[in-house]
Amino acid sequence: MNEWPEGRGDRRDDGYGHGSAQAQPEGARRMPHVQRRQPGLPQQPQRPTQPPVPPRPGRRPAPQVPPQQGARHDADGYDSGYNTGQVYGTPQRGPQRPGGPGGPAGGGPGGPGRPAAAPDWGRRIKVGSIALVSVLLVTAIGTYVWADSKVRREVDLSKVIERPKDDDCTTYLIVGSDSREGLTEEDKKKLHTGSADGKRTDSMMILAACSGGTTMISLPRDSDVEIPSFVGSQSGKKFPAQGRRTKLNAAYAEDGPELLVRTVEHNTGLRIDHYAEIGFAGFANIVDALGGVDMNIEKAFKDEKSGADFQAGEQTLNGEQALAFVRTRYAFAESDLARTKNQQKFLATLANQAATPGTLLNPFTLYPVLGAGLDTLIVDKDMSLFDIGEMFFAMKGITGGSGTSMNMPIAGERGGNLVWDKAKLQQIVKQIQNDEKVTVTGN
């Protein structure tokens, strides 16, 4: 009985892998992939080949799938399932063919016969720039939030009454106090600050930042002033004016920054927009965080009370030396007037060295400076970090030649207190209120 499907058994082709009409099956030599049937086991008949299904009317016939590359086929297109031994994915020499390595089927990015595309450097630079800007923005915002949280906004200028008219200039009252807050007993001894309780003003300056120029005016603490009517910063009670005259620093000792601002405004006619105060510890720490401040001391001087001992010439002052420099008064014949000049000179130099790219763009310098200064800096409740920055840049302008620094013009003394020159004072106030460059000279 012929077990081959119909139409196959009558063929006399002895080709490899095809049926034969011979009585005996082909040997293993001709068909090595066909194994001999073991004796005693019935031979399994092969499943007849299903005839092709004709396409339905109106439907296109299915496309003929080409035989797999490398497979062996008989004359009727029958796939034996065995290839020619070619290993796919192995690079071949010679021109590439579609579907080979480098072509679409081979995964090559360039397509058939095309090299790989060059990197898109423009896109990479754009993405890198966006990432860098994002990091800088996040860092800047984080720094601002951190620094803003350290500012001590403890002065309420809304409690100041009967204020002068506002003008286009931004006017700051900068106060250096003798507060020992944050100093250990060892620090007090090293800095020659003493151990007095409370705090008093050690220096006072008006800084007027105008488009016509920046003006810094030192107010001697022994200035003769009138204490006006005021509202107590703690009690809220209004105290009437009594025509009482005293030293300027007594106003601070009596009722703090609010009464000091009220007294300065009443005796000068200038409106104070912002208040900033720093104590001994903060001052010395800022200088040390900057790595010192370079100063040119014109004349050597020594003072046992402040600890000052300086030679003439260029030198770098650390925090201890800087504090001694701005506090010395007994070594000079002009006493407090000479000291205020040194204070102006040092603050302008400090601001000039602090407000530089080397400090502002270097986190290893910027963060210590901000931390040292903001911890002890006391400002009014409306003063932002932007305002603090403007104040320092205004002080920097003093050394840049675009500003003017002076002591309040003095006309004489009254009971040991320094009396201001009213005529010159009125001219100064008028020029500041008109946003003009101050041309008046002081002591």
Short mmCIF file of C-alpha atoms in Angstrom, two decimals:
data_model
loop_
_atom_site.label_atom_id
_atom_site.label_comp_id
_atom_site.label_asym_id
_atom_site.label_seq_id
_atom_site.Cartn_x
_atom_site.Cartn_y
_atom_site.Cartn_z
CA MET A 1 0.00 0.00 0.00
CA ASN A 2 1.31 3.37 -0.95
CA GLU A 3 1.40 5.53 2.19
CA TRP A 4 2.43 8.81 0.45
CA PRO A 5 -0.24 11.39 -0.30
CA GLU A 6 -1.91 11.32 -3.61
CA GLY A 7 0.20 12.71 -6.37
CA ARG A 8 3.42 12.16 -4.50
CA GLY A 9 3.92 8.44 -4.71
CA ASP A 10 3.99 8.31 -8.49
CA ARG A 11 7.01 10.49 -8.74
CA ARG A 12 10.25 8.84 -9.70
CA ASP A 13 12.44 11.68 -8.54
CA ASP A 14 15.25 10.41 -6.36
CA GLY A 15 16.05 13.92 -5.11
CA TYR A 16 17.02 14.53 -1.59
CA GLY A 17 14.15 14.80 0.82
CA HIS A 18 11.34 13.68 -1.60
CA GLY A 19 9.11 10.68 -1.69
CA SER A 20 10.01 7.71 -3.87
CA ALA A 21 8.14 4.94 -5.59
CA GLN A 22 10.68 2.38 -4.50
CA ALA A 23 9.57 -0.46 -2.30
CA GLN A 24 12.15 0.38 0.35
CA PRO A 25 12.55 3.77 1.95
CA GLU A 26 15.60 5.80 1.19
CA GLY A 27 18.57 5.06 3.26
CA ALA A 28 20.13 7.30 5.89
CA ARG A 29 22.80 8.22 3.39
CA ARG A 30 20.32 10.00 1.17
CA MET A 31 18.14 11.33 3.98
CA PRO A 32 20.34 11.80 7.04
CA HIS A 33 17.65 13.77 8.88
CA VAL A 34 15.16 10.90 8.68
CA GLN A 35 15.64 8.20 11.25
CA ARG A 36 14.86 4.57 10.55
CA ARG A 37 11.73 3.10 12.05
CA GLN A 38 12.48 0.65 14.75
CA PRO A 39 11.38 -2.90 14.00
CA GLY A 40 8.05 -3.84 15.45
CA LEU A 41 6.67 -0.28 15.55
CA PRO A 42 4.05 0.68 13.01
CA GLN A 43 4.99 3.45 10.68
CA GLN A 44 3.02 6.65 11.29
CA PRO A 45 1.30 7.87 8.16
CA GLN A 46 2.00 11.44 7.21
CA ARG A 47 -0.85 13.96 7.26
CA PRO A 48 -2.11 14.65 3.77
CA THR A 49 -1.39 18.06 2.41
CA GLN A 50 -4.48 20.26 2.44
CA PRO A 51 -5.35 21.69 -0.93
CA PRO A 52 -5.13 25.47 -1.16
CA VAL A 53 -8.32 27.33 -0.29
CA PRO A 54 -9.49 29.49 -3.18
CA PRO A 55 -9.91 33.17 -2.31
CA ARG A 56 -13.38 34.51 -1.73
CA PRO A 57 -14.93 36.58 -4.46
CA GLY A 58 -13.86 40.20 -4.21
CA ARG A 59 -10.93 39.49 -1.89
CA ARG A 60 -7.34 39.75 -3.04
CA PRO A 61 -5.30 36.57 -2.72
CA ALA A 62 -2.85 36.43 0.14
CA PRO A 63 0.66 37.40 -0.86
CA GLN A 64 3.11 34.66 -1.40
CA VAL A 65 5.70 34.60 1.37
CA PRO A 66 9.16 34.06 -0.09
CA PRO A 67 11.07 31.15 1.27
CA GLN A 68 13.25 31.88 4.26
CA GLN A 69 16.75 32.82 3.28
CA GLY A 70 19.15 30.00 3.76
CA ALA A 71 16.51 27.21 3.93
CA ARG A 72 16.48 24.28 1.50
CA HIS A 73 13.32 23.75 -0.63
CA ASP A 74 12.11 21.15 -3.04
CA ALA A 75 10.74 21.81 -6.48
CA ASP A 76 7.24 22.48 -5.09
CA GLY A 77 8.46 25.05 -2.58
CA TYR A 78 8.36 22.67 0.37
CA ASP A 79 10.48 23.91 3.26
CA SER A 80 12.45 21.18 4.88
CA GLY A 81 13.07 23.31 8.00
CA TYR A 82 16.83 23.09 7.64
CA ASN A 83 19.06 25.95 6.59
CA THR A 84 22.28 26.02 4.74
CA GLY A 85 24.35 26.52 7.86
CA GLN A 86 24.55 30.30 7.62
CA VAL A 87 24.85 32.01 11.05
CA TYR A 88 22.63 35.07 11.14
CA GLY A 89 23.95 38.31 12.68
CA THR A 90 27.56 37.53 11.74
CA PRO A 91 29.15 40.43 9.84
CA GLN A 92 29.73 39.56 6.21
CA ARG A 93 32.13 41.00 3.77
CA GLY A 94 31.06 42.66 0.61
CA PRO A 95 28.14 44.99 -0.08
CA GLN A 96 25.27 44.87 2.40
CA ARG A 97 21.85 43.68 1.34
CA PRO A 98 18.49 44.81 2.65
CA GLY A 99 17.75 42.82 5.77
CA GLY A 100 21.42 42.23 6.50
CA PRO A 101 23.56 43.93 9.10
CA GLY A 102 23.24 47.70 8.86
CA GLY A 103 19.87 47.44 7.09
CA PRO A 104 16.45 47.90 8.54
CA ALA A 105 16.12 44.29 9.68
CA GLY A 106 19.66 44.34 11.06
CA GLY A 107 18.93 47.26 13.39
CA GLY A 108 21.40 49.67 11.79
CA PRO A 109 20.36 53.34 12.30
CA GLY A 110 21.42 54.41 8.86
CA GLY A 111 19.28 52.05 6.81
CA PRO A 112 20.52 49.91 3.89
CA GLY A 113 24.06 50.86 2.98
CA ARG A 114 24.05 54.03 5.14
CA PRO A 115 26.51 54.92 7.95
CA ALA A 116 25.27 55.62 11.50
CA ALA A 117 23.97 59.17 12.06
CA ALA A 118 26.33 61.66 13.76
CA PRO A 119 25.47 62.77 17.34
CA ASP A 120 23.13 65.77 17.54
CA TRP A 121 25.47 68.09 19.47
CA GLY A 122 23.09 71.03 19.18
CA ARG A 123 20.37 69.11 20.99
CA ARG A 124 22.83 67.83 23.59
CA ILE A 125 24.10 71.35 24.31
CA LYS A 126 20.53 72.62 24.59
CA VAL A 127 19.53 69.88 27.03
CA GLY A 128 22.72 70.41 29.04
CA SER A 129 22.14 74.15 29.21
CA ILE A 130 18.57 73.66 30.42
CA ALA A 131 19.78 71.24 33.10
CA LEU A 132 22.50 73.66 34.24
CA VAL A 133 20.10 76.60 34.42
CA SER A 134 17.64 74.45 36.39
CA VAL A 135 20.32 73.50 38.92
CA LEU A 136 21.44 77.12 39.31
CA LEU A 137 17.85 78.28 39.69
CA VAL A 138 17.09 75.69 42.37
CA THR A 139 20.34 76.57 44.17
CA ALA A 140 19.59 80.30 44.03
CA ILE A 141 16.05 79.81 45.37
CA GLY A 142 17.31 77.51 48.12
CA THR A 143 20.00 80.02 49.10
CA TYR A 144 17.48 82.87 49.18
CA VAL A 145 15.06 80.92 51.38
CA TRP A 146 17.87 79.86 53.72
CA ALA A 147 19.32 83.37 54.01
CA ASP A 148 15.93 85.02 54.38
CA SER A 149 15.12 82.72 57.30
CA LYS A 150 18.21 83.95 59.18
CA VAL A 151 17.43 87.69 58.95
CA ARG A 152 16.28 89.14 62.27
CA ARG A 153 13.46 91.58 61.46
CA GLU A 154 12.94 93.01 64.92
CA VAL A 155 12.48 96.76 64.32
CA ASP A 156 8.99 98.09 63.61
CA LEU A 157 9.21 101.47 61.88
CA SER A 158 5.42 101.72 61.79
CA LYS A 159 5.67 102.81 65.44
CA VAL A 160 7.61 105.92 64.42
CA ILE A 161 5.29 108.94 64.36
CA GLU A 162 5.29 112.35 62.64
CA ARG A 163 7.64 111.28 59.89
CA PRO A 164 9.22 113.56 57.24
CA LYS A 165 8.02 113.42 53.65
CA ASP A 166 9.21 110.58 51.46
CA ASP A 167 11.57 111.12 48.51
CA ASP A 168 13.10 109.22 45.62
CA CYS A 169 16.25 108.22 47.52
CA THR A 170 16.50 105.10 49.67
CA THR A 171 17.87 106.12 53.04
CA TYR A 172 19.31 103.68 55.57
CA LEU A 173 20.26 104.22 59.20
CA ILE A 174 23.21 101.90 59.85
CA VAL A 175 24.04 101.28 63.49
CA GLY A 176 26.98 99.48 65.06
CA SER A 177 26.06 98.45 68.59
CA ASP A 178 28.29 97.34 71.42
CA SER A 179 26.13 94.28 72.01
CA ARG A 180 28.11 91.34 73.39
CA GLU A 181 25.45 88.89 72.27
CA GLY A 182 27.00 85.63 71.10
CA LEU A 183 30.39 86.34 72.68
CA THR A 184 31.94 84.02 75.24
CA GLU A 185 34.02 85.36 78.13
CA GLU A 186 37.12 84.40 76.16
CA ASP A 187 35.81 86.29 73.11
CA LYS A 188 35.12 89.40 75.19
CA LYS A 189 38.65 89.33 76.55
CA LYS A 190 40.24 88.78 73.15
CA LEU A 191 38.15 91.50 71.45
CA HIS A 192 38.56 93.98 74.34
CA THR A 193 34.80 94.55 74.51
CA GLY A 194 34.36 94.43 78.27
CA SER A 195 31.34 92.77 79.88
CA ALA A 196 28.80 95.58 80.09
CA ASP A 197 25.17 94.43 80.11
CA GLY A 198 22.67 95.56 77.49
CA LYS A 199 23.74 97.38 74.36
CA ARG A 200 24.45 100.92 73.23
CA THR A 201 25.20 102.52 69.89
CA ASP A 202 28.88 102.50 69.04
CA SER A 203 28.46 104.12 65.62
CA MET A 204 25.61 105.60 63.54
CA MET A 205 25.55 106.48 59.85
CA ILE A 206 23.00 107.72 57.35
CA LEU A 207 23.42 106.11 53.93
CA ALA A 208 21.38 107.84 51.21
CA ALA A 209 21.34 105.93 47.91
CA CYS A 210 20.20 108.36 45.21
CA SER A 211 20.43 108.33 41.43
CA GLY A 212 22.52 111.50 41.74
CA GLY A 213 25.05 109.71 43.91
CA THR A 214 25.42 107.86 47.20
CA THR A 215 26.13 109.79 50.39
CA MET A 216 27.33 108.38 53.71
CA ILE A 217 27.08 110.71 56.71
CA SER A 218 28.48 109.67 60.07
CA LEU A 219 26.57 110.88 63.12
CA PRO A 220 28.84 111.25 66.17
CA ARG A 221 27.27 109.52 69.13
CA ASP A 222 27.98 112.65 71.20
CA SER A 223 25.84 114.77 68.87
CA ASP A 224 23.57 117.26 70.65
CA VAL A 225 19.94 116.43 69.72
CA GLU A 226 16.40 117.05 70.94
CA ILE A 227 14.28 114.08 71.99
CA PRO A 228 10.88 114.59 70.29
CA SER A 229 7.49 113.14 71.15
CA PHE A 230 7.36 109.41 70.52
CA VAL A 231 5.37 106.25 71.08
CA GLY A 232 7.02 103.68 73.34
CA SER A 233 8.14 100.62 71.39
CA GLN A 234 7.01 98.27 74.16
CA SER A 235 4.28 100.12 76.02
CA GLY A 236 2.62 101.79 73.03
CA LYS A 237 2.19 104.89 75.20
CA LYS A 238 2.78 108.29 73.64
CA PHE A 239 5.36 110.47 75.36
CA PRO A 240 5.07 114.23 74.62
CA ALA A 241 8.02 116.37 73.66
CA GLN A 242 9.63 118.19 76.58
CA GLY A 243 12.40 120.09 74.77
CA ARG A 244 14.90 117.75 76.33
CA ARG A 245 18.35 117.79 74.72
CA THR A 246 20.85 115.00 75.14
CA LYS A 247 23.44 112.90 73.31
CA LEU A 248 22.22 111.01 70.26
CA ASN A 249 23.17 107.60 71.63
CA ALA A 250 20.95 108.26 74.68
CA ALA A 251 17.87 107.94 72.46
CA TYR A 252 18.85 104.37 71.61
CA ALA A 253 19.54 103.56 75.26
CA GLU A 254 16.16 104.99 76.30
CA ASP A 255 13.79 103.16 73.95
CA GLY A 256 15.78 101.31 71.32
CA PRO A 257 15.89 101.56 67.51
CA GLU A 258 12.41 103.05 67.07
CA LEU A 259 13.18 106.10 69.24
CA LEU A 260 16.61 106.43 67.60
CA VAL A 261 14.99 106.59 64.14
CA ARG A 262 12.39 109.06 65.40
CA THR A 263 15.12 111.27 66.90
CA VAL A 264 17.29 111.20 63.74
CA GLU A 265 14.32 112.06 61.52
CA HIS A 266 13.21 114.89 63.83
CA ASN A 267 16.68 116.49 64.03
CA THR A 268 17.68 116.07 60.37
CA GLY A 269 14.42 116.25 58.40
CA LEU A 270 15.38 113.11 56.42
CA ARG A 271 13.05 110.13 56.23
CA ILE A 272 14.69 106.81 57.17
CA ASP A 273 13.46 103.99 54.90
CA HIS A 274 15.38 101.11 56.48
CA TYR A 275 17.24 100.31 59.67
CA ALA A 276 20.22 97.93 59.97
CA GLU A 277 22.18 97.10 63.11
CA ILE A 278 25.08 94.74 63.76
CA GLY A 279 26.91 93.88 66.97
CA PHE A 280 30.54 93.18 67.80
CA ALA A 281 30.34 89.43 67.19
CA GLY A 282 28.70 89.70 63.78
CA PHE A 283 31.15 92.36 62.65
CA ALA A 284 34.22 90.31 63.57
CA ASN A 285 32.77 87.09 62.14
CA ILE A 286 32.02 88.67 58.75
CA VAL A 287 35.61 89.87 58.44
CA ASP A 288 36.98 86.44 59.34
CA ALA A 289 34.58 84.71 56.92
CA LEU A 290 35.91 86.94 54.13
CA GLY A 291 39.46 85.93 55.00
CA GLY A 292 40.29 89.42 56.25
CA VAL A 293 39.97 92.92 54.82
CA ASP A 294 42.84 94.73 53.11
CA MET A 295 43.36 98.22 54.53
CA ASN A 296 45.83 101.02 53.96
CA ILE A 297 46.48 102.64 57.34
CA GLU A 298 47.98 106.05 56.75
CA LYS A 299 49.41 106.59 60.23
CA ALA A 300 50.41 104.15 62.95
CA PHE A 301 48.43 104.25 66.20
CA LYS A 302 47.92 102.26 69.38
CA ASP A 303 45.08 102.13 71.89
CA GLU A 304 45.04 99.86 74.93
CA LYS A 305 41.28 100.13 75.49
CA SER A 306 40.32 98.87 72.03
CA GLY A 307 43.39 96.66 71.62
CA ALA A 308 44.53 98.53 68.51
CA ASP A 309 48.21 98.35 67.59
CA PHE A 310 48.77 99.20 63.94
CA GLN A 311 51.72 100.16 61.82
CA ALA A 312 51.33 102.40 58.80
CA GLY A 313 50.94 100.81 55.37
CA GLU A 314 49.01 98.10 53.52
CA GLN A 315 47.88 95.20 55.71
CA THR A 316 45.14 92.60 56.05
CA LEU A 317 42.99 92.92 59.16
CA ASN A 318 41.30 89.91 60.72
CA GLY A 319 38.09 90.16 62.74
CA GLU A 320 39.78 91.07 66.01
CA GLN A 321 41.97 93.74 64.39
CA ALA A 322 39.07 95.17 62.36
CA LEU A 323 36.94 95.61 65.47
CA ALA A 324 39.80 97.37 67.24
CA PHE A 325 40.30 99.64 64.21
CA VAL A 326 36.69 100.89 64.09
CA ARG A 327 36.36 101.29 67.88
CA THR A 328 39.52 103.29 68.60
CA ARG A 329 38.88 106.88 69.69
CA TYR A 330 41.31 107.74 72.46
CA ALA A 331 44.36 107.46 70.21
CA PHE A 332 43.24 110.47 68.12
CA ALA A 333 43.10 114.15 68.94
CA GLU A 334 39.74 114.42 67.18
CA SER A 335 38.44 111.54 69.28
CA ASP A 336 34.99 110.50 68.01
CA LEU A 337 35.25 112.41 64.73
CA ALA A 338 38.45 110.56 63.81
CA ARG A 339 36.83 107.28 64.77
CA THR A 340 33.78 107.86 62.55
CA LYS A 341 36.09 108.54 59.60
CA ASN A 342 37.82 105.21 60.18
CA GLN A 343 34.45 103.49 60.45
CA GLN A 344 33.32 104.90 57.11
CA LYS A 345 36.58 103.93 55.46
CA PHE A 346 36.48 100.40 56.79
CA LEU A 347 32.79 99.74 55.99
CA ALA A 348 33.21 100.97 52.42
CA THR A 349 36.29 98.75 51.99
CA LEU A 350 34.48 95.79 53.55
CA ALA A 351 31.51 96.20 51.22
CA ASN A 352 33.82 96.62 48.22
CA GLN A 353 35.58 93.33 48.93
CA ALA A 354 32.40 91.44 49.90
CA ALA A 355 30.34 92.47 46.85
CA THR A 356 32.65 90.88 44.27
CA PRO A 357 32.15 87.88 41.94
CA GLY A 358 34.86 86.03 43.87
CA THR A 359 32.62 86.16 46.95
CA LEU A 360 29.12 86.11 45.48
CA LEU A 361 29.79 83.21 43.07
CA ASN A 362 31.92 81.13 45.44
CA PRO A 363 29.66 79.09 47.77
CA PHE A 364 32.61 78.27 50.04
CA THR A 365 32.93 82.01 50.77
CA LEU A 366 29.38 83.25 50.27
CA TYR A 367 27.66 80.90 52.72
CA PRO A 368 30.06 81.53 55.62
CA VAL A 369 29.81 85.31 55.07
CA LEU A 370 26.02 85.23 54.93
CA GLY A 371 25.83 82.94 57.93
CA ALA A 372 28.17 85.13 59.97
CA GLY A 373 26.48 88.40 59.08
CA LEU A 374 22.80 87.49 59.02
CA ASP A 375 22.88 85.75 62.40
CA THR A 376 23.58 89.05 64.18
CA LEU A 377 22.12 91.54 61.68
CA ILE A 378 18.97 93.23 62.99
CA VAL A 379 16.80 95.07 60.45
CA ASP A 380 13.31 96.54 60.17
CA LYS A 381 10.35 94.34 59.33
CA ASP A 382 10.02 95.69 55.78
CA MET A 383 13.66 95.11 54.81
CA SER A 384 14.12 92.29 52.32
CA LEU A 385 17.29 90.50 51.27
CA PHE A 386 17.18 92.59 48.11
CA ASP A 387 17.21 95.76 50.23
CA ILE A 388 20.15 94.42 52.26
CA GLY A 389 22.02 93.72 49.03
CA GLU A 390 21.29 97.22 47.74
CA MET A 391 22.62 98.67 50.99
CA PHE A 392 25.93 96.85 50.62
CA PHE A 393 26.28 97.82 46.96
CA ALA A 394 25.53 101.44 47.90
CA MET A 395 28.35 101.31 50.46
CA LYS A 396 30.57 99.80 47.80
CA GLY A 397 29.87 102.82 45.61
CA ILE A 398 31.49 105.06 48.20
CA THR A 399 34.93 103.61 47.39
CA GLY A 400 34.20 103.57 43.65
CA GLY A 401 34.37 107.34 43.41
CA SER A 402 30.66 107.79 42.65
CA GLY A 403 29.72 108.58 46.25
CA THR A 404 30.50 110.99 49.06
CA SER A 405 31.43 110.20 52.66
CA MET A 406 31.56 112.78 55.42
CA ASN A 407 30.97 113.50 59.07
CA MET A 408 27.98 115.58 60.01
CA PRO A 409 29.11 119.25 59.78
CA ILE A 410 29.77 120.57 63.28
CA ALA A 411 29.32 124.20 64.33
CA GLY A 412 30.48 123.96 67.94
CA GLU A 413 29.74 122.36 71.30
CA ARG A 414 27.04 122.58 73.95
CA GLY A 415 27.79 121.07 77.34
CA GLY A 416 30.39 118.78 75.82
CA ASN A 417 28.03 117.64 73.05
CA LEU A 418 28.69 118.36 69.36
CA VAL A 419 26.27 120.83 67.78
CA TRP A 420 25.42 120.31 64.10
CA ASP A 421 25.81 123.08 61.56
CA LYS A 422 22.15 123.75 60.71
CA ALA A 423 22.81 125.68 57.48
CA LYS A 424 24.94 122.93 55.98
CA LEU A 425 22.56 120.29 57.27
CA GLN A 426 19.61 121.93 55.52
CA GLN A 427 21.57 122.04 52.25
CA ILE A 428 22.47 118.35 52.56
CA VAL A 429 18.86 117.41 53.20
CA LYS A 430 17.63 119.51 50.27
CA GLN A 431 20.10 117.90 47.83
CA ILE A 432 19.20 114.39 48.99
CA GLN A 433 15.45 115.04 48.79
CA ASN A 434 15.90 116.47 45.28
CA ASP A 435 17.92 113.39 44.30
CA GLU A 436 21.01 115.48 43.64
CA LYS A 437 24.70 114.90 44.31
CA VAL A 438 25.67 116.21 47.75
CA THR A 439 28.27 118.96 47.42
CA VAL A 440 28.47 119.99 51.07
CA THR A 441 31.64 119.07 52.93
CA GLY A 442 31.67 117.90 56.52
CA ASN A 443 34.17 117.73 59.34
#
